[in-house]
mmCIF file of C-alpha atoms in Angstrom:
data_model
loop_
_atom_site.group_PDB
_atom_site.id
_atom_site.type_symbol
_atom_site.label_atom_id
_atom_site.label_comp_id
_atom_site.label_asym_id
_atom_site.label_seq_id
_atom_site.Cartn_x
_atom_site.Cartn_y
_atom_site.Cartn_z
ATOM 1 C CA HIS D 1 72.058 77.150 97.637
ATOM 2 C CA MET D 2 69.161 77.900 95.364
ATOM 3 C CA VAL D 3 69.613 81.065 93.249
ATOM 4 C CA THR D 4 66.582 82.588 91.543
ATOM 5 C CA TYR D 5 66.763 85.154 88.775
ATOM 6 C CA ARG D 6 63.756 87.436 88.396
ATOM 7 C CA LYS D 7 62.457 90.975 88.096
ATOM 8 C CA ALA D 8 62.043 92.938 91.320
ATOM 9 C CA ALA D 9 58.497 93.628 92.524
ATOM 10 C CA ALA D 10 57.573 97.264 93.315
ATOM 11 C CA GLU D 11 57.539 96.568 97.076
ATOM 12 C CA GLU D 12 61.157 95.321 96.919
ATOM 13 C CA PHE D 13 62.327 98.737 95.747
ATOM 14 C CA PRO D 14 63.721 99.824 99.170
ATOM 15 C CA GLN D 15 65.863 96.633 99.404
ATOM 16 C CA VAL D 16 67.118 97.119 95.822
ATOM 17 C CA LEU D 17 68.059 100.715 96.655
ATOM 18 C CA ASP D 18 69.873 99.638 99.850
ATOM 19 C CA PHE D 19 71.758 96.972 97.889
ATOM 20 C CA ILE D 20 73.033 99.204 95.084
ATOM 21 C CA ASN D 21 73.953 101.973 97.573
ATOM 22 C CA MET D 22 75.962 99.425 99.587
ATOM 23 C CA VAL D 23 77.798 97.881 96.586
ATOM 24 C CA PHE D 24 78.680 101.208 94.952
ATOM 25 C CA SER D 25 79.723 102.722 98.305
ATOM 26 C CA MET D 26 82.073 99.779 98.959
ATOM 27 C CA GLU D 27 83.489 99.968 95.410
ATOM 28 C CA HIS D 28 83.779 103.735 94.984
ATOM 29 C CA SER D 29 82.956 106.793 97.090
ATOM 30 C CA PRO D 30 79.769 106.887 99.188
ATOM 31 C CA HIS D 31 76.722 106.601 96.901
ATOM 32 C CA ASN D 32 73.135 107.670 97.511
ATOM 33 C CA PHE D 33 71.144 106.720 94.422
ATOM 34 C CA ARG D 34 67.987 108.439 95.665
ATOM 35 C CA GLU D 35 69.881 111.748 95.285
ATOM 36 C CA LEU D 36 72.091 110.718 92.355
ATOM 37 C CA LEU D 37 69.238 109.429 90.195
ATOM 38 C CA PRO D 38 65.973 110.833 91.554
ATOM 39 C CA LYS D 39 64.328 110.142 88.166
ATOM 40 C CA LEU D 40 64.580 106.401 88.977
ATOM 41 C CA TYR D 41 65.014 106.118 92.735
ATOM 42 C CA GLN D 42 63.018 108.794 94.503
ATOM 43 C CA GLN D 43 59.776 107.526 96.053
ATOM 44 C CA GLY D 44 56.998 106.866 93.580
ATOM 45 C CA GLN D 45 59.305 106.076 90.634
ATOM 46 C CA GLU D 46 59.095 102.267 90.990
ATOM 47 C CA GLU D 47 57.403 101.872 87.595
ATOM 48 C CA LYS D 48 60.067 103.794 85.646
ATOM 49 C CA SER D 49 62.556 100.945 85.319
ATOM 50 C CA SER D 50 63.006 97.180 85.539
ATOM 51 C CA HIS D 51 65.401 95.750 88.096
ATOM 52 C CA TYR D 52 66.667 92.210 87.466
ATOM 53 C CA LEU D 53 67.723 90.385 90.622
ATOM 54 C CA ALA D 54 69.810 87.357 91.544
ATOM 55 C CA VAL D 55 68.404 86.189 94.899
ATOM 56 C CA GLU D 56 70.016 83.530 97.118
ATOM 57 C CA ASP D 57 68.629 82.561 100.574
ATOM 58 C CA ASN D 58 66.204 85.520 100.312
ATOM 59 C CA GLN D 59 69.186 87.871 99.947
ATOM 60 C CA ILE D 60 69.825 90.030 96.881
ATOM 61 C CA ARG D 61 73.237 89.114 95.458
ATOM 62 C CA ALA D 62 73.226 91.058 92.160
ATOM 63 C CA VAL D 63 71.187 93.748 90.382
ATOM 64 C CA VAL D 64 70.912 95.087 86.835
ATOM 65 C CA CYS D 65 68.598 97.993 86.014
ATOM 66 C CA ALA D 66 67.085 98.677 82.575
ATOM 67 C CA ALA D 67 65.291 101.974 81.947
ATOM 68 C CA PRO D 68 63.501 103.081 78.765
ATOM 69 C CA ILE D 69 64.752 106.191 76.914
ATOM 70 C CA VAL D 70 63.051 107.642 73.852
ATOM 71 C CA LEU D 71 65.015 109.702 71.333
ATOM 72 C CA ARG D 72 62.976 111.981 69.066
ATOM 73 C CA HIS D 73 63.861 113.636 65.782
ATOM 74 C CA ASN D 74 60.872 115.742 64.725
ATOM 75 C CA GLU D 75 58.141 113.088 64.292
ATOM 76 C CA ASP D 76 60.583 110.171 64.224
ATOM 77 C CA VAL D 77 60.904 108.183 67.475
ATOM 78 C CA LEU D 78 63.685 105.757 68.433
ATOM 79 C CA THR D 79 62.980 103.375 71.335
ATOM 80 C CA CYS D 80 66.103 102.876 73.455
ATOM 81 C CA SER D 81 67.016 101.299 76.765
ATOM 82 C CA GLY D 82 69.713 102.322 79.218
ATOM 83 C CA ILE D 83 71.425 99.827 81.504
ATOM 84 C CA GLY D 84 72.664 100.985 84.893
ATOM 85 C CA SER D 85 73.103 100.154 88.600
ATOM 86 C CA VAL D 86 75.032 97.022 87.563
ATOM 87 C CA SER D 87 76.132 95.566 90.898
ATOM 88 C CA VAL D 88 77.223 92.266 92.441
ATOM 89 C CA HIS D 89 77.772 91.782 96.179
ATOM 90 C CA PRO D 90 81.563 91.986 96.756
ATOM 91 C CA TYR D 91 81.519 88.627 98.641
ATOM 92 C CA HIS D 92 79.658 86.831 95.847
ATOM 93 C CA ARG D 93 81.607 87.702 92.714
ATOM 94 C CA GLY D 94 82.609 85.256 89.998
ATOM 95 C CA LYS D 95 79.439 83.145 90.184
ATOM 96 C CA GLY D 96 78.037 84.235 86.817
ATOM 97 C CA TYR D 97 75.170 86.291 88.323
ATOM 98 C CA MET D 98 75.945 89.299 86.147
ATOM 99 C CA ARG D 99 76.027 87.313 82.916
ATOM 100 C CA LYS D 100 72.638 85.790 83.681
ATOM 101 C CA LEU D 101 70.988 89.134 84.599
ATOM 102 C CA MET D 102 72.489 90.997 81.623
ATOM 103 C CA ASN D 103 71.227 88.296 79.273
ATOM 104 C CA MET D 104 67.721 88.492 80.813
ATOM 105 C CA ALA D 105 67.682 92.267 80.323
ATOM 106 C CA LEU D 106 68.917 91.985 76.717
ATOM 107 C CA SER D 107 66.403 89.288 75.869
ATOM 108 C CA ASP D 108 63.555 91.454 77.239
ATOM 109 C CA MET D 109 64.768 94.428 75.170
ATOM 110 C CA GLN D 110 64.541 92.358 72.016
ATOM 111 C CA LYS D 111 61.048 91.095 72.926
ATOM 112 C CA GLU D 112 59.951 94.686 73.596
ATOM 113 C CA ASN D 113 61.291 95.885 70.204
ATOM 114 C CA VAL D 114 63.933 98.188 71.664
ATOM 115 C CA SER D 115 66.099 99.464 68.783
ATOM 116 C CA LEU D 116 69.232 100.534 70.680
ATOM 117 C CA SER D 117 70.765 100.078 74.120
ATOM 118 C CA LEU D 118 73.431 102.078 75.944
ATOM 119 C CA LEU D 119 75.420 101.663 79.125
ATOM 120 C CA SER D 120 78.367 103.293 80.867
ATOM 121 C CA GLY D 121 81.210 101.079 81.993
ATOM 122 C CA LYS D 122 84.408 99.352 80.957
ATOM 123 C CA ARG D 123 84.601 98.628 77.241
ATOM 124 C CA HIS D 124 85.953 95.082 77.343
ATOM 125 C CA ARG D 125 83.768 94.037 80.257
ATOM 126 C CA TYR D 126 80.612 94.812 78.266
ATOM 127 C CA GLN D 127 81.826 93.580 74.882
ATOM 128 C CA TYR D 128 80.867 90.097 76.172
ATOM 129 C CA TYR D 129 77.241 91.218 76.037
ATOM 130 C CA GLY D 130 77.428 92.756 72.565
ATOM 131 C CA TYR D 131 78.197 96.385 73.490
ATOM 132 C CA GLU D 132 80.900 98.495 71.864
ATOM 133 C CA LYS D 133 82.269 101.967 72.636
ATOM 134 C CA GLY D 134 80.915 104.498 70.170
ATOM 135 C CA GLY D 135 78.892 107.652 69.700
ATOM 136 C CA LEU D 136 80.267 111.194 69.760
ATOM 137 C CA ARG D 137 80.727 113.661 72.583
ATOM 138 C CA TYR D 138 82.052 117.211 72.220
ATOM 139 C CA THR D 139 83.639 118.799 75.285
ATOM 140 C CA TYR D 140 84.740 122.452 75.236
ATOM 141 C CA ARG D 141 87.064 123.895 77.872
ATOM 142 C CA PHE D 142 86.911 127.606 78.737
ATOM 143 C CA ILE D 143 89.255 129.617 80.943
ATOM 144 C CA LYS D 144 88.634 132.909 82.771
ATOM 145 C CA ASP D 145 91.188 134.788 80.687
ATOM 146 C CA ALA D 146 89.451 133.997 77.415
ATOM 147 C CA PHE D 147 86.297 135.903 78.389
ATOM 148 C CA ARG D 148 88.398 139.046 78.927
ATOM 149 C CA HIS D 149 90.288 138.634 75.642
ATOM 150 C CA CYS D 150 87.202 137.741 73.613
ATOM 151 C CA ARG D 151 84.820 140.374 74.984
ATOM 152 C CA PRO D 152 85.241 142.703 71.952
ATOM 153 C CA HIS D 153 84.261 139.890 69.555
ATOM 154 C CA PHE D 154 81.044 138.718 71.254
ATOM 155 C CA PRO D 155 77.757 140.440 72.108
ATOM 156 C CA HIS D 156 77.597 141.024 75.860
ATOM 157 C CA LYS D 157 74.571 141.112 78.174
ATOM 158 C CA GLU D 158 74.241 141.395 81.939
ATOM 159 C CA LEU D 159 72.626 138.038 82.726
ATOM 160 C CA GLU D 160 71.622 136.529 86.051
ATOM 161 C CA THR D 161 71.322 132.868 87.012
ATOM 162 C CA LEU D 162 68.709 131.476 89.380
ATOM 163 C CA GLN D 163 68.756 127.915 90.718
ATOM 164 C CA ILE D 164 65.466 126.099 90.154
ATOM 165 C CA THR D 165 64.771 124.094 93.298
ATOM 166 C CA SER D 166 61.318 122.758 92.464
ATOM 167 C CA GLU D 167 58.784 122.323 89.694
ATOM 168 C CA ASP D 168 56.732 125.109 91.285
ATOM 169 C CA SER D 169 59.153 127.767 90.010
ATOM 170 C CA PRO D 170 57.378 130.153 87.600
ATOM 171 C CA TYR D 171 60.333 129.623 85.220
ATOM 172 C CA PHE D 172 59.917 125.850 85.116
ATOM 173 C CA PRO D 173 57.211 125.747 82.386
ATOM 174 C CA LEU D 174 59.351 128.111 80.263
ATOM 175 C CA ILE D 175 62.376 125.827 80.612
ATOM 176 C CA TYR D 176 60.318 122.787 79.653
ATOM 177 C CA ALA D 177 58.769 124.563 76.655
ATOM 178 C CA LEU D 178 62.247 125.612 75.469
ATOM 179 C CA TYR D 179 63.489 122.013 75.723
ATOM 180 C CA GLU D 180 60.457 120.751 73.779
ATOM 181 C CA GLN D 181 61.297 123.124 70.892
ATOM 182 C CA ARG D 182 64.439 121.103 70.108
ATOM 183 C CA SER D 183 64.029 119.138 66.899
ATOM 184 C CA ILE D 184 66.201 116.359 68.409
ATOM 185 C CA ARG D 185 65.600 115.529 72.055
ATOM 186 C CA CYS D 186 64.931 112.746 74.532
ATOM 187 C CA GLY D 187 61.283 112.212 75.422
ATOM 188 C CA ARG D 188 60.893 113.721 78.901
ATOM 189 C CA THR D 189 57.506 114.300 80.490
ATOM 190 C CA PRO D 190 56.907 117.566 82.385
ATOM 191 C CA GLN D 191 56.596 115.399 85.555
ATOM 192 C CA ASP D 192 60.054 113.854 85.041
ATOM 193 C CA PHE D 193 61.894 116.833 83.587
ATOM 194 C CA PHE D 194 62.999 118.351 86.903
ATOM 195 C CA SER D 195 64.314 115.070 88.371
ATOM 196 C CA ILE D 196 66.106 114.266 85.078
ATOM 197 C CA CYS D 197 67.909 117.642 85.266
ATOM 198 C CA GLN D 198 68.983 116.762 88.844
ATOM 199 C CA SER D 199 70.624 113.466 87.763
ATOM 200 C CA TRP D 200 74.227 112.663 88.686
ATOM 201 C CA GLY D 201 74.604 115.708 90.974
ATOM 202 C CA TYR D 202 73.540 118.268 88.345
ATOM 203 C CA ARG D 203 71.557 121.366 89.279
ATOM 204 C CA LEU D 204 69.087 123.228 87.077
ATOM 205 C CA TYR D 205 69.366 127.007 86.596
ATOM 206 C CA ALA D 206 67.267 129.587 84.795
ATOM 207 C CA VAL D 207 69.037 132.405 82.908
ATOM 208 C CA LEU D 208 67.446 135.846 83.234
ATOM 209 C CA HIS D 209 67.971 139.271 81.687
ATOM 210 C CA ASN D 210 66.262 142.093 83.611
ATOM 211 C CA GLN D 211 63.994 139.458 85.231
ATOM 212 C CA THR D 212 62.988 138.142 81.797
ATOM 213 C CA PHE D 213 63.564 134.452 81.087
ATOM 214 C CA CYS D 214 66.148 133.846 78.351
ATOM 215 C CA GLY D 215 67.295 130.247 78.884
ATOM 216 C CA TYR D 216 68.453 127.505 81.236
ATOM 217 C CA PHE D 217 71.356 125.135 81.877
ATOM 218 C CA SER D 218 72.207 122.097 84.020
ATOM 219 C CA MET D 219 75.586 122.193 85.755
ATOM 220 C CA SER D 220 77.535 119.953 88.136
ATOM 221 C CA GLY D 221 80.728 121.413 89.638
ATOM 222 C CA ASN D 222 82.220 123.203 86.626
ATOM 223 C CA THR D 223 80.615 121.063 83.887
ATOM 224 C CA VAL D 224 77.562 122.192 81.918
ATOM 225 C CA SER D 225 75.917 119.225 80.192
ATOM 226 C CA GLU D 226 72.759 120.823 78.868
ATOM 227 C CA ILE D 227 72.059 124.364 77.805
ATOM 228 C CA GLY D 228 69.117 126.016 76.081
ATOM 229 C CA LEU D 229 68.890 129.717 75.224
ATOM 230 C CA THR D 230 66.086 131.646 73.538
ATOM 231 C CA ASP D 231 68.855 133.512 71.660
ATOM 232 C CA PRO D 232 72.126 131.614 70.976
ATOM 233 C CA GLU D 233 73.890 135.019 70.836
ATOM 234 C CA ASP D 234 73.641 135.049 74.654
ATOM 235 C CA LEU D 235 75.998 132.059 74.886
ATOM 236 C CA PHE D 236 79.126 134.131 75.654
ATOM 237 C CA SER D 237 77.442 135.957 78.550
ATOM 238 C CA CYS D 238 75.756 132.788 79.811
ATOM 239 C CA LEU D 239 79.008 130.786 79.905
ATOM 240 C CA GLU D 240 80.695 133.645 81.747
ATOM 241 C CA CYS D 241 77.902 133.432 84.356
ATOM 242 C CA CYS D 242 78.391 129.648 84.580
ATOM 243 C CA LEU D 243 82.109 130.096 85.202
ATOM 244 C CA THR D 244 81.487 132.662 87.956
ATOM 245 C CA LEU D 245 78.814 130.439 89.508
ATOM 246 C CA SER D 246 81.162 127.412 89.525
ATOM 247 C CA GLY D 247 83.740 129.374 91.526
ATOM 248 C CA GLN D 248 86.493 127.748 89.447
ATOM 249 C CA ASP D 249 88.997 128.947 86.833
ATOM 250 C CA THR D 250 87.944 126.464 84.162
ATOM 251 C CA LEU D 251 84.539 125.600 82.741
ATOM 252 C CA TYR D 252 83.549 122.567 80.636
ATOM 253 C CA LEU D 253 80.609 122.517 78.244
ATOM 254 C CA GLN D 254 79.388 119.247 76.743
ATOM 255 C CA LEU D 255 77.458 119.517 73.489
ATOM 256 C CA LEU D 256 75.719 116.858 71.424
ATOM 257 C CA PRO D 257 76.895 116.466 67.808
ATOM 258 C CA TRP D 258 73.724 118.008 66.343
ATOM 259 C CA GLU D 259 73.902 121.159 68.509
ATOM 260 C CA SER D 260 75.696 122.856 65.631
ATOM 261 C CA GLU D 261 74.410 126.345 66.463
ATOM 262 C CA TYR D 262 76.021 126.300 69.910
ATOM 263 C CA ARG D 263 79.142 124.578 68.602
ATOM 264 C CA LEU D 264 79.530 127.386 66.086
ATOM 265 C CA ALA D 265 78.842 130.021 68.748
ATOM 266 C CA VAL D 266 81.709 128.787 70.988
ATOM 267 C CA SER D 267 84.190 128.172 68.165
ATOM 268 C CA GLY D 268 86.013 131.462 68.787
ATOM 269 C CA LEU D 269 85.885 131.329 72.583
ATOM 270 C CA TYR D 270 87.020 127.926 73.853
ATOM 271 C CA GLU D 271 90.554 127.225 75.060
ATOM 272 C CA SER D 272 90.489 123.631 73.827
ATOM 273 C CA CYS D 273 88.020 121.128 72.433
ATOM 274 C CA SER D 274 87.926 117.339 72.555
ATOM 275 C CA ILE D 275 85.813 114.918 70.583
ATOM 276 C CA SER D 276 85.481 111.566 72.316
ATOM 277 C CA GLN D 277 83.416 108.403 72.215
ATOM 278 C CA ASP D 278 80.194 108.796 74.118
ATOM 279 C CA ASP D 279 79.377 105.415 75.656
ATOM 280 C CA ASN D 280 78.902 101.664 75.117
ATOM 281 C CA TYR D 281 76.167 100.923 72.567
ATOM 282 C CA GLN D 282 74.366 97.919 71.147
ATOM 283 C CA ILE D 283 72.055 97.992 68.123
ATOM 284 C CA PHE D 284 69.109 95.577 67.827
ATOM 285 C CA ASP D 285 67.274 97.085 64.843
ATOM 286 C CA TYR D 286 69.877 98.091 62.250
ATOM 287 C CA PRO D 287 67.595 99.639 59.566
ATOM 288 C CA ARG D 288 65.729 101.695 62.186
ATOM 289 C CA VAL D 289 68.858 102.983 63.974
ATOM 290 C CA LEU D 290 70.822 103.684 60.777
ATOM 291 C CA GLU D 291 67.935 105.492 59.119
ATOM 292 C CA PHE D 292 67.279 107.557 62.271
ATOM 293 C CA PHE D 293 70.864 108.849 62.580
ATOM 294 C CA LEU D 294 71.385 109.189 58.810
ATOM 295 C CA GLY D 295 68.257 111.372 58.886
ATOM 296 C CA ILE D 296 69.830 113.656 61.496
ATOM 297 C CA GLN D 297 73.092 113.707 59.532
ATOM 298 C CA ALA D 298 71.283 114.637 56.294
ATOM 299 C CA GLU D 299 69.644 117.574 58.068
ATOM 300 C CA LYS D 300 72.991 118.903 59.292
ATOM 301 C CA GLN D 301 75.158 118.343 56.190
ATOM 302 C CA LYS D 302 74.688 117.425 52.532
ATOM 303 C CA LEU D 303 75.130 113.660 52.146
ATOM 304 C CA GLU D 304 76.812 112.500 48.942
ATOM 305 C CA ASP D 305 74.672 110.188 46.815
ATOM 306 C CA GLY D 306 75.751 106.551 46.842
ATOM 307 C CA ILE D 307 75.060 102.971 47.853
ATOM 308 C CA LEU D 308 76.649 100.864 50.600
ATOM 309 C CA ASP D 309 75.852 97.155 50.859
ATOM 310 C CA PHE D 310 76.954 95.249 53.942
ATOM 311 C CA SER D 311 76.046 92.314 56.127
ATOM 312 C CA VAL D 312 75.997 92.236 59.933
ATOM 313 C CA LYS D 313 76.834 88.839 61.449
ATOM 314 C CA GLY D 314 73.714 87.387 63.020
ATOM 315 C CA ALA D 315 71.514 90.347 62.031
ATOM 316 C CA GLY D 316 71.041 90.327 58.244
ATOM 317 C CA ASN D 317 72.043 92.035 54.983
ATOM 318 C CA PHE D 318 71.474 95.748 54.455
ATOM 319 C CA ARG D 319 71.728 98.470 51.840
ATOM 320 C CA ILE D 320 72.141 102.169 52.606
ATOM 321 C CA THR D 321 71.096 104.341 49.664
ATOM 322 C CA VAL D 322 71.475 108.098 49.521
ATOM 323 C CA GLU D 323 69.628 109.630 46.587
ATOM 324 C CA LYS D 324 69.394 113.427 46.130
ATOM 325 C CA GLY D 325 70.739 113.727 49.678
ATOM 326 C CA ILE D 326 67.942 111.564 51.158
ATOM 327 C CA PRO D 327 69.056 108.390 53.009
ATOM 328 C CA LYS D 328 67.152 105.113 53.042
ATOM 329 C CA VAL D 329 68.038 101.728 54.551
ATOM 330 C CA SER D 330 66.639 98.519 53.073
ATOM 331 C CA LEU D 331 67.112 94.767 53.432
ATOM 332 C CA LEU D 332 69.083 92.706 50.896
ATOM 333 C CA GLU D 333 68.430 89.106 49.866
ATOM 334 C CA GLU D 334 71.975 88.012 49.037
ATOM 335 C CA THR D 335 75.000 88.481 51.308
ATOM 336 C CA PRO D 336 77.322 91.250 50.035
ATOM 337 C CA SER D 337 81.102 90.959 50.149
ATOM 338 C CA LEU D 338 81.412 93.367 53.096
ATOM 339 C CA VAL D 339 80.586 91.451 56.295
ATOM 340 C CA LEU D 340 80.878 93.259 59.649
ATOM 341 C CA THR D 341 80.435 92.120 63.239
ATOM 342 C CA PRO D 342 77.942 94.164 65.330
ATOM 343 C CA ASN D 343 80.905 95.747 67.167
ATOM 344 C CA GLN D 344 82.542 96.728 63.870
ATOM 345 C CA VAL D 345 79.342 98.494 62.756
ATOM 346 C CA ILE D 346 79.554 100.769 65.801
ATOM 347 C CA SER D 347 83.309 101.313 65.349
ATOM 348 C CA CYS D 348 82.970 102.043 61.596
ATOM 349 C CA MET D 349 79.720 104.009 61.454
ATOM 350 C CA PHE D 350 79.193 105.533 64.901
ATOM 351 C CA SER D 351 82.627 106.350 66.306
ATOM 352 C CA PRO D 352 84.955 109.366 66.000
ATOM 353 C CA ASP D 353 87.860 106.909 65.704
ATOM 354 C CA SER D 354 87.661 106.470 61.928
ATOM 355 C CA SER D 355 90.665 104.141 61.504
ATOM 356 C CA LEU D 356 88.594 100.953 61.185
ATOM 357 C CA GLY D 357 85.947 102.682 59.059
ATOM 358 C CA SER D 358 88.408 103.986 56.491
ATOM 359 C CA HIS D 359 90.018 100.521 56.402
ATOM 360 C CA LEU D 360 86.777 98.545 55.934
ATOM 361 C CA LEU D 361 84.351 100.894 54.166
ATOM 362 C CA SER D 362 85.902 101.566 50.785
ATOM 363 C CA GLN D 363 83.469 104.272 49.696
ATOM 364 C CA ASN D 364 80.824 106.538 51.266
ATOM 365 C CA CYS D 365 82.984 107.230 54.302
ATOM 366 C CA SER D 366 81.783 110.818 54.215
ATOM 367 C CA TRP D 367 78.418 109.752 55.734
ATOM 368 C CA PHE D 368 80.120 108.605 58.917
ATOM 369 C CA PRO D 369 80.490 108.878 61.868
ATOM 370 C CA LEU D 370 76.757 109.182 62.490
ATOM 371 C CA PRO D 371 75.776 111.563 65.327
ATOM 372 C CA LEU D 372 74.862 108.997 67.993
ATOM 373 C CA SER D 373 74.847 110.642 71.424
ATOM 374 C CA PHE D 374 72.865 111.042 74.625
ATOM 375 C CA CYS D 375 73.022 113.756 77.275
ATOM 376 C CA VAL D 376 74.428 112.394 80.555
ATOM 377 C CA LEU D 377 71.193 113.512 82.291
ATOM 378 C CA ASP D 378 69.168 110.943 80.321
ATOM 379 C CA LYS D 379 71.485 108.036 81.110
ATOM 380 C CA CYS D 380 71.111 105.608 83.988
#
């Protein structure tokens, strides 16, 4: 049986969609990717991603999707790629299809000068392809009781929530403009913003005070994964609305590491907080990625001056310099004594589990972990 490995053509999109729906529905609960990921799978989105196929006897046997994601920090842009919809037909496992497709996707990323790749999935399964669990995610848990107890300590406003069901809502341009004001954000076009906020079963809501727009959030069940308010002081009242809207006794709020204003605003209100690894990551361009996240870190806290020389197996020798609080990453000619594998770089410099970092990086540990993170809505 002849197996061909190639990228899907636009007209094969319906078959690709049928295939991933079938595999994920057999593996897990029923899946409908057109609803789960409208940003990639609703009609007309064929150009948004690349699907790599293993085809045998004109039948799709395996699929891997790669979708571009851009992370912005002021004028600085980091080109990333998310991997998703990784699926092999249950009757055709163990034939090496996945390995071949993953390697095709990774090789294209490197040709296209992608700096960083992310994917969700089992840690040890994807370590074969160079990924490692890392990044930072903050999850805050709120209970009904707390809002009653904390009311005297927080400003209170009567807010309303309104579900946004289409881009035609008069509040939609206000939501988009508020998102675009973030100094650190994923590049989302106005055309894609609504479908991105509907990813993974999330729903988009506007927050109003006396009919005046004062923010938005995206919520699925009782989890809020993105929130933007014109005045962060409204956070208490907004979260109380979210809890009521969810119809549950507990509410979860996920914040990115650099959302320090909101993290500070909830510090007196949450019941518990957890800091976990965000996802599986792979770095292709070390100077670019390190400088990007060191730049965010330097904006949020004062970095101690210092120098760190290290080598990454297969990727080169690097020097991180922080002078007067300003970080810079440069290349080194000679190999320094500290040699790390690509996976160790993520574990030491980009993970909340600092055990390996404090063991391997003798000095300058205070720079790490770097605030690598993506909102679930931007992932594929």
